[in-house]
Amino acid sequence: MANGPAPFSEIGKRARGPYSYRSGNVTVDVKVDTYSNVSTKVTLNNVFHSKKVALSFNIPDHKSGKLDVQYLHPHAAIDSSIGLNPAPQLELSAAIGSKDISMGAEVGFNTTSASFSKYNAGITFNKPDFSATLMLADKGETLKASYIHYVDRPDGLTVAAELAHRLSSSENRFTIGTSQSIDPKTVLKTRFSDDGKAAFQCQRAWRPNSLITLSAEYDSTKIFGSPAKFGLALALKP
């Protein structure tokens, strides 16, 4: 389905490389953070024609299990999921178009309150050197416009910007970020926003398909407590 649209969850995103283990039609993703949380996702590809099934869960959160079913067509992508707990969250998304331009929408339904937990829509335009996206998010409350440009440089420099406009309050937010390769195994990412926050992330592939990520964030507006946060995460090949 290389010429078809990506699922709605991928609108506004570009693939960042595999951090997983693949064997035949099975893909296993495992991530561990500094709080000893283990995030696992097992995907069965091509279970039936153009379909794949994924089971995801977090340890020790026994209520985090979720089952996803995805269908890909040359001009459409449909994704549905249900939470594996006594009060499951139901989600459905769909996208139509091609690999160059696509549009889609998603809805989430809370079975406990019998109400919609989310509904978003978006359109994206992709080319080899850039990607532009317009999203209506937060139940129609926020309009987001984003642009990603891939600079033709040996280090693979990528520059991205996002403008978010809150329709109810006319509040605007602006964020800019960069990503570049220091060497074939190390990627450096930065992010700055107009609310005084700056973030830094360094990813190192210490063995094939396994990453260690160091991150830091500084909030210049925080008066009480430490304005800086630090993190460490692992993405492991089983």
CSV table of C-alpha atoms in Angstrom, one decimal:
chain,number,residue,atom,x,y,z
A,1,MET,CA,0.0,0.0,0.0
A,2,ALA,CA,2.9,2.3,-0.7
A,3,ASN,CA,0.7,4.5,-2.9
A,4,GLY,CA,-2.2,4.6,-0.6
A,5,PRO,CA,-3.0,7.0,2.3
A,6,ALA,CA,-1.5,6.4,5.7
A,7,PRO,CA,-3.8,5.8,8.7
A,8,PHE,CA,-5.3,8.9,10.3
A,9,SER,CA,-3.0,8.5,13.3
A,10,GLU,CA,0.0,9.2,10.9
A,11,ILE,CA,-1.4,12.5,9.6
A,12,GLY,CA,1.1,15.2,10.4
A,13,LYS,CA,3.8,12.7,11.1
A,14,ARG,CA,6.6,11.0,9.2
A,15,ALA,CA,8.2,7.7,9.9
A,16,ARG,CA,11.1,8.0,12.3
A,17,GLY,CA,12.6,4.6,11.8
A,18,PRO,CA,12.0,1.1,13.2
A,19,TYR,CA,12.5,0.6,16.9
A,20,SER,CA,11.2,-2.9,16.9
A,21,TYR,CA,11.8,-6.6,16.3
A,22,ARG,CA,10.3,-8.2,13.2
A,23,SER,CA,10.0,-11.8,12.3
A,24,GLY,CA,7.9,-12.8,9.3
A,25,ASN,CA,4.5,-11.2,9.8
A,26,VAL,CA,5.0,-10.5,13.5
A,27,THR,CA,6.4,-7.2,14.9
A,28,VAL,CA,7.2,-6.7,18.6
A,29,ASP,CA,7.8,-3.2,20.1
A,30,VAL,CA,9.2,-2.9,23.6
A,31,LYS,CA,10.0,0.3,25.4
A,32,VAL,CA,11.1,0.9,29.0
A,33,ASP,CA,11.2,4.2,30.8
A,34,THR,CA,12.9,5.5,34.0
A,35,TYR,CA,9.7,4.8,36.0
A,36,SER,CA,10.1,1.1,35.3
A,37,ASN,CA,7.0,1.2,33.0
A,38,VAL,CA,7.2,-1.4,30.1
A,39,SER,CA,5.2,-0.6,27.0
A,40,THR,CA,4.7,-3.5,24.6
A,41,LYS,CA,2.9,-3.8,21.3
A,42,VAL,CA,2.6,-7.0,19.2
A,43,THR,CA,1.5,-6.6,15.6
A,44,LEU,CA,0.4,-9.4,13.2
A,45,ASN,CA,0.7,-8.1,9.7
A,46,ASN,CA,-1.4,-9.4,6.8
A,47,VAL,CA,-3.6,-11.7,9.0
A,48,PHE,CA,-6.1,-11.4,6.2
A,49,HIS,CA,-5.7,-9.6,2.9
A,50,SER,CA,-4.7,-5.9,3.6
A,51,LYS,CA,-5.4,-6.3,7.3
A,52,LYS,CA,-3.3,-6.3,10.5
A,53,VAL,CA,-4.1,-6.8,14.2
A,54,ALA,CA,-2.2,-5.3,17.1
A,55,LEU,CA,-2.3,-6.0,20.8
A,56,SER,CA,-0.7,-3.3,23.1
A,57,PHE,CA,-0.4,-3.1,26.9
A,58,ASN,CA,1.7,-1.4,29.6
A,59,ILE,CA,3.2,-3.0,32.6
A,60,PRO,CA,2.3,-2.7,35.5
A,61,ASP,CA,-1.0,-1.0,34.3
A,62,HIS,CA,-3.2,-4.0,33.9
A,63,LYS,CA,-6.1,-1.9,32.5
A,64,SER,CA,-4.0,-0.5,29.6
A,65,GLY,CA,-4.6,-3.4,27.1
A,66,LYS,CA,-5.9,-2.4,23.7
A,67,LEU,CA,-6.8,-4.4,20.6
A,68,ASP,CA,-6.4,-2.7,17.2
A,69,VAL,CA,-7.6,-3.8,13.8
A,70,GLN,CA,-6.4,-2.0,10.7
A,71,TYR,CA,-7.5,-2.3,7.0
A,72,LEU,CA,-5.4,-0.7,4.2
A,73,HIS,CA,-6.8,-0.1,0.7
A,74,PRO,CA,-5.0,1.6,-2.2
A,75,HIS,CA,-7.2,4.7,-1.6
A,76,ALA,CA,-8.4,4.3,2.0
A,77,ALA,CA,-7.2,3.3,5.5
A,78,ILE,CA,-9.5,2.3,8.3
A,79,ASP,CA,-8.4,1.7,11.9
A,80,SER,CA,-10.5,0.6,14.9
A,81,SER,CA,-9.6,-0.2,18.5
A,82,ILE,CA,-11.2,-1.3,21.8
A,83,GLY,CA,-9.8,-1.1,25.3
A,84,LEU,CA,-9.4,-4.5,27.0
A,85,ASN,CA,-10.9,-3.5,30.4
A,86,PRO,CA,-14.4,-3.4,32.1
A,87,ALA,CA,-15.1,0.1,30.7
A,88,PRO,CA,-13.5,0.0,27.3
A,89,GLN,CA,-12.8,3.1,25.1
A,90,LEU,CA,-13.9,2.6,21.5
A,91,GLU,CA,-12.0,4.4,18.7
A,92,LEU,CA,-12.5,4.6,15.0
A,93,SER,CA,-10.6,6.5,12.3
A,94,ALA,CA,-10.5,6.6,8.6
A,95,ALA,CA,-8.4,8.3,5.9
A,96,ILE,CA,-8.8,8.6,2.1
A,97,GLY,CA,-6.5,9.8,-0.6
A,98,SER,CA,-3.1,8.9,-1.8
A,99,LYS,CA,0.5,8.9,-0.4
A,100,ASP,CA,0.8,12.6,-1.6
A,101,ILE,CA,-2.5,14.0,-0.2
A,102,SER,CA,-5.0,12.5,2.2
A,103,MET,CA,-7.7,13.6,4.6
A,104,GLY,CA,-9.3,11.8,7.5
A,105,ALA,CA,-11.1,11.9,10.8
A,106,GLU,CA,-11.2,10.0,14.1
A,107,VAL,CA,-13.8,9.6,16.9
A,108,GLY,CA,-13.5,8.1,20.4
A,109,PHE,CA,-16.4,6.9,22.5
A,110,ASN,CA,-16.4,6.4,26.2
A,111,THR,CA,-18.6,3.5,27.1
A,112,THR,CA,-18.8,4.4,30.8
A,113,SER,CA,-20.3,7.9,30.2
A,114,ALA,CA,-21.9,7.1,26.8
A,115,SER,CA,-20.3,10.2,25.4
A,116,PHE,CA,-17.7,11.1,22.7
A,117,SER,CA,-14.3,11.5,24.2
A,118,LYS,CA,-12.7,13.0,21.0
A,119,TYR,CA,-13.4,13.8,17.4
A,120,ASN,CA,-10.7,15.3,15.2
A,121,ALA,CA,-10.2,15.8,11.5
A,122,GLY,CA,-7.3,16.7,9.3
A,123,ILE,CA,-5.7,17.0,5.8
A,124,THR,CA,-2.1,16.5,4.9
A,125,PHE,CA,0.0,17.1,1.8
A,126,ASN,CA,3.3,15.2,1.4
A,127,LYS,CA,6.3,15.5,-0.9
A,128,PRO,CA,9.8,14.0,-0.6
A,129,ASP,CA,11.2,17.2,0.8
A,130,PHE,CA,8.3,18.6,2.9
A,131,SER,CA,5.0,17.8,4.6
A,132,ALA,CA,2.1,20.3,5.4
A,133,THR,CA,-0.8,19.5,7.6
A,134,LEU,CA,-4.0,21.2,8.8
A,135,MET,CA,-5.8,19.7,11.8
A,136,LEU,CA,-9.0,20.4,13.6
A,137,ALA,CA,-8.4,18.9,17.1
A,138,ASP,CA,-9.7,18.9,20.7
A,139,LYS,CA,-13.3,18.3,19.7
A,140,GLY,CA,-13.2,21.2,17.2
A,141,GLU,CA,-11.7,23.6,19.7
A,142,THR,CA,-8.2,23.9,18.2
A,143,LEU,CA,-7.0,24.5,14.7
A,144,LYS,CA,-3.4,23.4,14.1
A,145,ALA,CA,-1.2,24.1,11.1
A,146,SER,CA,2.2,22.3,10.8
A,147,TYR,CA,5.0,22.2,8.3
A,148,ILE,CA,8.0,19.9,8.1
A,149,HIS,CA,10.9,20.6,5.7
A,150,TYR,CA,13.7,18.1,4.9
A,151,VAL,CA,16.9,20.0,4.2
A,152,ASP,CA,19.2,18.5,1.6
A,153,ARG,CA,22.2,18.1,3.9
A,154,PRO,CA,24.4,15.1,4.8
A,155,ASP,CA,23.2,15.2,8.4
A,156,GLY,CA,19.6,14.9,7.3
A,157,LEU,CA,18.5,18.1,9.0
A,158,THR,CA,14.7,18.5,9.4
A,159,VAL,CA,13.0,21.6,10.5
A,160,ALA,CA,9.4,21.7,11.7
A,161,ALA,CA,7.0,24.3,12.9
A,162,GLU,CA,3.4,24.2,14.3
A,163,LEU,CA,0.9,27.0,14.9
A,164,ALA,CA,-2.1,26.2,17.2
A,165,HIS,CA,-5.1,28.5,17.5
A,166,ARG,CA,-7.7,28.0,20.2
A,167,LEU,CA,-11.0,29.0,18.7
A,168,SER,CA,-12.9,29.7,21.9
A,169,SER,CA,-10.2,31.9,23.5
A,170,SER,CA,-8.3,33.1,20.4
A,171,GLU,CA,-5.1,32.0,22.1
A,172,ASN,CA,-2.2,31.2,19.8
A,173,ARG,CA,0.7,28.8,20.4
A,174,PHE,CA,3.8,28.5,18.3
A,175,THR,CA,6.4,25.7,18.4
A,176,ILE,CA,9.5,25.1,16.3
A,177,GLY,CA,11.8,22.0,16.3
A,178,THR,CA,14.8,20.5,14.5
A,179,SER,CA,16.2,17.0,14.0
A,180,GLN,CA,19.6,16.0,12.7
A,181,SER,CA,22.0,13.1,12.7
A,182,ILE,CA,25.3,13.6,14.6
A,183,ASP,CA,26.6,10.3,13.3
A,184,PRO,CA,24.9,7.2,11.7
A,185,LYS,CA,23.7,6.0,15.1
A,186,THR,CA,22.9,9.2,16.9
A,187,VAL,CA,20.0,11.7,16.3
A,188,LEU,CA,19.7,15.0,18.1
A,189,LYS,CA,16.3,16.7,18.4
A,190,THR,CA,15.4,20.2,19.8
A,191,ARG,CA,12.1,21.9,20.4
A,192,PHE,CA,11.2,25.5,21.4
A,193,SER,CA,7.8,27.0,22.1
A,194,ASP,CA,6.5,30.5,22.7
A,195,ASP,CA,5.4,29.7,26.3
A,196,GLY,CA,9.0,29.6,27.4
A,197,LYS,CA,9.7,25.9,27.2
A,198,ALA,CA,12.8,24.3,25.5
A,199,ALA,CA,13.4,20.6,25.1
A,200,PHE,CA,16.3,18.5,24.0
A,201,GLN,CA,16.5,14.8,23.0
A,202,CYS,CA,19.4,12.6,22.0
A,203,GLN,CA,18.7,9.1,20.6
A,204,ARG,CA,21.5,6.5,20.3
A,205,ALA,CA,21.2,3.2,18.6
A,206,TRP,CA,23.4,1.1,20.8
A,207,ARG,CA,22.6,-2.1,18.9
A,208,PRO,CA,20.4,-2.9,15.9
A,209,ASN,CA,16.8,-1.7,16.4
A,210,SER,CA,17.5,-0.9,20.1
A,211,LEU,CA,17.6,2.7,21.2
A,212,ILE,CA,18.6,4.6,24.4
A,213,THR,CA,17.1,8.1,24.6
A,214,LEU,CA,18.2,11.0,26.9
A,215,SER,CA,15.9,13.9,27.2
A,216,ALA,CA,15.7,17.2,29.0
A,217,GLU,CA,13.1,20.0,29.2
A,218,TYR,CA,13.4,23.5,30.7
A,219,ASP,CA,10.4,25.7,31.6
A,220,SER,CA,11.5,29.3,32.1
A,221,THR,CA,8.1,30.3,33.5
A,222,LYS,CA,8.2,27.9,36.4
A,223,ILE,CA,8.7,29.9,39.6
A,224,PHE,CA,8.3,27.1,42.2
A,225,GLY,CA,10.1,23.8,42.1
A,226,SER,CA,12.7,22.8,39.6
A,227,PRO,CA,12.3,24.3,36.1
A,228,ALA,CA,14.2,21.4,34.5
A,229,LYS,CA,13.2,17.8,33.8
A,230,PHE,CA,15.3,14.9,32.7
A,231,GLY,CA,14.4,11.6,31.3
A,232,LEU,CA,15.8,8.3,30.1
A,233,ALA,CA,14.1,5.7,28.0
A,234,LEU,CA,14.9,2.4,26.2
A,235,ALA,CA,13.5,0.8,23.1
A,236,LEU,CA,14.6,-2.8,23.1
A,237,LYS,CA,14.8,-5.6,20.6
A,238,PRO,CA,13.7,-8.7,22.4
